[in-house]
mmCIF file of C-alpha atoms in Angstrom:
data_model
loop_
_atom_site.group_PDB
_atom_site.id
_atom_site.type_symbol
_atom_site.label_atom_id
_atom_site.label_comp_id
_atom_site.label_asym_id
_atom_site.label_seq_id
_atom_site.Cartn_x
_atom_site.Cartn_y
_atom_site.Cartn_z
ATOM 1 C CA MET A 211 -20.603 131.850 -155.198
ATOM 2 C CA LYS A 212 -23.445 133.370 -153.167
ATOM 3 C CA THR A 213 -25.627 133.528 -156.287
ATOM 4 C CA LYS A 214 -24.932 129.854 -156.974
ATOM 5 C CA ILE A 215 -25.881 128.983 -153.379
ATOM 6 C CA LEU A 216 -29.098 131.004 -153.525
ATOM 7 C CA ASN A 217 -29.999 129.366 -156.842
ATOM 8 C CA LYS A 218 -29.419 125.916 -155.338
ATOM 9 C CA LEU A 219 -31.658 126.756 -152.375
ATOM 10 C CA SER A 220 -34.404 127.913 -154.756
ATOM 11 C CA GLU A 221 -34.027 124.700 -156.758
ATOM 12 C CA ILE A 222 -34.461 122.616 -153.601
ATOM 13 C CA GLU A 223 -37.585 124.564 -152.680
ATOM 14 C CA ARG A 224 -39.102 123.811 -156.087
ATOM 15 C CA ASP A 225 -38.030 120.162 -156.212
ATOM 16 C CA LYS A 226 -39.077 119.302 -152.647
ATOM 17 C CA ASN A 227 -42.110 121.617 -152.429
ATOM 18 C CA ILE A 228 -40.809 123.317 -149.278
ATOM 19 C CA ASP A 229 -40.092 126.834 -148.028
ATOM 20 C CA ILE A 230 -36.614 127.531 -146.695
ATOM 21 C CA LEU A 231 -36.891 129.731 -143.628
ATOM 22 C CA PHE A 232 -33.251 130.134 -142.684
ATOM 23 C CA ALA A 233 -30.001 129.272 -144.465
ATOM 24 C CA VAL A 234 -26.453 129.901 -143.284
ATOM 25 C CA GLU A 235 -22.853 128.950 -143.819
ATOM 26 C CA SER A 236 -21.494 126.564 -141.218
ATOM 27 C CA GLY A 237 -17.996 125.230 -140.737
ATOM 28 C CA SER A 238 -14.641 126.655 -141.720
ATOM 29 C CA ARG A 239 -15.873 129.414 -144.026
ATOM 30 C CA ALA A 240 -18.288 130.760 -141.425
ATOM 31 C CA TRP A 241 -15.599 131.062 -138.787
ATOM 32 C CA GLY A 242 -12.735 132.336 -140.947
ATOM 33 C CA PHE A 243 -10.694 129.126 -141.147
ATOM 34 C CA ALA A 244 -11.320 128.187 -144.769
ATOM 35 C CA SER A 245 -8.530 126.834 -146.909
ATOM 36 C CA PRO A 246 -8.506 127.209 -150.711
ATOM 37 C CA ASP A 247 -10.088 123.757 -151.096
ATOM 38 C CA SER A 248 -12.769 124.150 -148.407
ATOM 39 C CA ASP A 249 -16.300 123.371 -149.480
ATOM 40 C CA TYR A 250 -19.349 125.482 -148.672
ATOM 41 C CA ASP A 251 -21.256 123.987 -145.732
ATOM 42 C CA ILE A 252 -24.801 125.249 -146.235
ATOM 43 C CA ARG A 253 -27.226 124.538 -143.407
ATOM 44 C CA PHE A 254 -30.905 125.373 -143.532
ATOM 45 C CA VAL A 255 -34.271 125.048 -141.824
ATOM 46 C CA TYR A 256 -37.363 124.511 -143.933
ATOM 47 C CA LYS A 257 -41.072 123.890 -143.651
ATOM 48 C CA HIS A 258 -43.406 121.736 -145.677
ATOM 49 C CA LYS A 259 -46.941 122.586 -146.676
ATOM 50 C CA LYS A 260 -49.524 122.032 -143.920
ATOM 51 C CA ASP A 261 -50.776 118.690 -145.258
ATOM 52 C CA TRP A 262 -47.325 117.151 -144.828
ATOM 53 C CA TYR A 263 -47.608 117.576 -141.063
ATOM 54 C CA LEU A 264 -51.100 116.059 -140.920
ATOM 55 C CA ASN A 265 -49.888 112.636 -142.016
ATOM 56 C CA LEU A 266 -50.125 109.787 -139.496
ATOM 57 C CA TRP A 267 -46.735 108.388 -140.444
ATOM 58 C CA GLU A 268 -43.330 109.862 -139.745
ATOM 59 C CA LYS A 269 -41.573 111.163 -142.830
ATOM 60 C CA ASP A 270 -37.978 112.058 -143.557
ATOM 61 C CA ASP A 271 -37.176 115.345 -141.819
ATOM 62 C CA THR A 272 -33.762 115.967 -143.366
ATOM 63 C CA ILE A 273 -32.663 117.089 -146.824
ATOM 64 C CA GLU A 274 -29.043 116.669 -147.891
ATOM 65 C CA PHE A 275 -27.166 117.435 -151.086
ATOM 66 C CA MET A 276 -23.641 117.630 -152.430
ATOM 67 C CA THR A 277 -22.732 119.226 -155.741
ATOM 68 C CA GLU A 278 -19.680 118.926 -157.950
ATOM 69 C CA ASP A 279 -18.798 122.557 -157.256
ATOM 70 C CA ASP A 280 -18.312 122.002 -153.512
ATOM 71 C CA LEU A 281 -21.739 122.866 -152.134
ATOM 72 C CA ASP A 282 -22.445 120.595 -149.165
ATOM 73 C CA GLY A 283 -26.001 121.144 -147.973
ATOM 74 C CA SER A 284 -27.973 119.816 -145.056
ATOM 75 C CA GLY A 285 -31.389 120.991 -143.943
ATOM 76 C CA TRP A 286 -33.784 120.132 -141.146
ATOM 77 C CA ASP A 287 -37.544 120.376 -141.079
ATOM 78 C CA ILE A 288 -38.672 123.093 -138.664
ATOM 79 C CA ARG A 289 -40.186 120.538 -136.286
ATOM 80 C CA LYS A 290 -36.871 118.691 -136.013
ATOM 81 C CA ALA A 291 -34.940 121.954 -135.659
ATOM 82 C CA LEU A 292 -37.151 123.190 -132.816
ATOM 83 C CA ARG A 293 -36.924 119.857 -130.981
ATOM 84 C CA LEU A 294 -33.147 120.030 -131.183
ATOM 85 C CA LEU A 295 -33.135 123.660 -130.074
ATOM 86 C CA ALA A 296 -35.178 122.674 -127.009
ATOM 87 C CA LYS A 297 -32.392 120.185 -126.189
ATOM 88 C CA SER A 298 -29.709 122.889 -126.602
ATOM 89 C CA ASN A 299 -28.259 121.134 -129.645
ATOM 90 C CA ALA A 300 -24.828 122.648 -130.293
ATOM 91 C CA SER A 301 -24.981 122.268 -134.073
ATOM 92 C CA PHE A 302 -28.249 124.132 -134.402
ATOM 93 C CA THR A 303 -27.147 126.817 -131.952
ATOM 94 C CA GLY A 304 -24.076 127.328 -134.138
ATOM 95 C CA TRP A 305 -26.297 127.820 -137.179
ATOM 96 C CA LEU A 306 -28.247 130.538 -135.391
ATOM 97 C CA PHE A 307 -25.067 132.486 -134.704
ATOM 98 C CA SER A 308 -23.380 132.033 -138.074
ATOM 99 C CA PRO A 309 -22.012 135.328 -139.400
ATOM 100 C CA ILE A 310 -22.838 134.291 -142.986
ATOM 101 C CA VAL A 311 -26.590 134.227 -143.584
ATOM 102 C CA TYR A 312 -27.878 133.315 -147.037
ATOM 103 C CA ARG A 313 -31.570 133.538 -146.200
ATOM 104 C CA ALA A 314 -33.553 134.579 -143.148
ATOM 105 C CA ASN A 315 -37.311 134.696 -142.710
ATOM 106 C CA ASP A 316 -38.123 137.404 -140.149
ATOM 107 C CA ASP A 317 -41.089 135.467 -138.743
ATOM 108 C CA PHE A 318 -38.873 132.436 -138.153
ATOM 109 C CA LEU A 319 -36.178 134.449 -136.400
ATOM 110 C CA ASN A 320 -38.624 136.251 -134.144
#
């Protein structure tokens, strides 16, 4: 399943023209409470190309997807993620401590 998840993340990068900096499992699978019918809760932080941030108008800062094979994905733009981190957002803090990491950019984590 990890290969399928990594392939989906790569597909999103291509389709949305973004770079995924950090991707983890969140929810029951991450914390050892998964049942046989649990989906995969993939959470990620991404960045756009520089020009995206230079726009005068606010743009959508969230990407979500659901697949037929139980991949439930939700990602936040890095600007949104850092704003929420500054507010001690519990969801984002949970992502940072997830024991299942699909992707991690060293520069982002440092």
